[in-house]
Short mmCIF file of C-alpha atoms in Angstrom, two decimals:
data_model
loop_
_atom_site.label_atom_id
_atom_site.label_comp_id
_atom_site.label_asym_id
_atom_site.label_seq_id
_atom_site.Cartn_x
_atom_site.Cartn_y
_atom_site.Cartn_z
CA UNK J 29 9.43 -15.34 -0.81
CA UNK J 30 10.78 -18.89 -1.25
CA UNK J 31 12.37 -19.65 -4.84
CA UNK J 32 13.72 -23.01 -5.78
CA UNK J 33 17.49 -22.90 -6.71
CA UNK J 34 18.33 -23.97 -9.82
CA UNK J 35 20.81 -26.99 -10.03
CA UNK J 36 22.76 -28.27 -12.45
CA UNK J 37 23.60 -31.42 -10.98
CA UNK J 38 20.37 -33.76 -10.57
CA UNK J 39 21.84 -35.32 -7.12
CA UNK J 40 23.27 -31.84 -5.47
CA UNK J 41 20.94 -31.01 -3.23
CA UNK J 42 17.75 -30.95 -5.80
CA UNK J 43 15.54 -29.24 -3.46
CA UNK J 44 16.97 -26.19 -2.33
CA UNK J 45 15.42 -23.74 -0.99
CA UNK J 46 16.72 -20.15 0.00
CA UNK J 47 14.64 -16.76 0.58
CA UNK J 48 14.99 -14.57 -2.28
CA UNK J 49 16.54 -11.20 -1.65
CA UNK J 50 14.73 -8.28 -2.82
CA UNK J 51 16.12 -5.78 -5.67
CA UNK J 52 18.08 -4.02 -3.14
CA UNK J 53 19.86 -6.77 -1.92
CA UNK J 54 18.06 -7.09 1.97
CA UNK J 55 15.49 -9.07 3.02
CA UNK J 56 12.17 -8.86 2.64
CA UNK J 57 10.77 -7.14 5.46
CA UNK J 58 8.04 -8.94 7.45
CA UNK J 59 4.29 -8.12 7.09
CA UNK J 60 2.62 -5.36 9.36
CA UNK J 61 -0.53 -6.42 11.12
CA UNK J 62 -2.40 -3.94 8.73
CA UNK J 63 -1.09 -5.43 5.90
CA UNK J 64 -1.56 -8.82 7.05
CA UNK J 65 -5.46 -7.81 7.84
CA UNK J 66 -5.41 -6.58 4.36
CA UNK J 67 -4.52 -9.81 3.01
CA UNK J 68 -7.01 -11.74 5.10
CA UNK J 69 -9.57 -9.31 3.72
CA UNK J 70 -8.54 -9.61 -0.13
CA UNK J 71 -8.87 -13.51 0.57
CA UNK J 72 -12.32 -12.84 2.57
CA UNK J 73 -13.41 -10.75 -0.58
CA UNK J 74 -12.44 -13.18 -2.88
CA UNK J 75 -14.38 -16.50 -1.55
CA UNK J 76 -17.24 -14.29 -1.13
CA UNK J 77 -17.33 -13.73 -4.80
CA UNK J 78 -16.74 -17.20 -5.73
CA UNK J 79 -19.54 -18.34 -3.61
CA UNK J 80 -22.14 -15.98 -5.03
CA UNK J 81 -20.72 -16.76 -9.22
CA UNK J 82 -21.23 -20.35 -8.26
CA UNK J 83 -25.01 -19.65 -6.70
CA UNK J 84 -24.93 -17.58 -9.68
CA UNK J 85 -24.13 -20.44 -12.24
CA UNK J 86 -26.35 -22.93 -10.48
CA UNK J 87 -29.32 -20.45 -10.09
CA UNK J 88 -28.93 -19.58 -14.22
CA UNK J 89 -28.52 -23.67 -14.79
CA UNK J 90 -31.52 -24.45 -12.64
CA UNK J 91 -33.95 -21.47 -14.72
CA UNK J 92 -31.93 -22.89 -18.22
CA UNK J 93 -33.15 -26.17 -17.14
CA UNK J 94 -36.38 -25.55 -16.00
CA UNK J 95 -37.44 -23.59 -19.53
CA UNK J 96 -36.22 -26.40 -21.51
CA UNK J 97 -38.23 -28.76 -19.70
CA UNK J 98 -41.28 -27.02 -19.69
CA UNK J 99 -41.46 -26.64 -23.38
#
């Protein structure tokens, strides 16, 4: 994980980057394929339900609007 330093002189170096360490003091460790195919599903998962709450909200605006036109 990238964290911004914190600097307490504006002109030294204001974007600094560094990895952070975990709480045991080493590295993060890199991903595993399964947990990178994990991650790709959670993401898959999620714009799948955003797509069908937005079909969702446009099918309920469509019927909202229909019934107020009819009357």
């Amino acid at each position: 994980m990238l964290v911004q330093d914190e600097c307490t002189v504006e002109t030294e170096f204001p974007n600094r980057w560094h990895i952070a360490l975990q709480e045991d003091g080493n590295l993060p460790k890199q991903p595993t394929l399964e947990e990178y195919n994990d991650l790709e599903d959670e993401r898959d998962a999620y714009l799948i339900t955003m797509i069908v709450f937005i079909i969702a909200f446009v099918c309920a605006g469509g019927f909202a609007a229909f019934f107020f036109r009819k009357k």
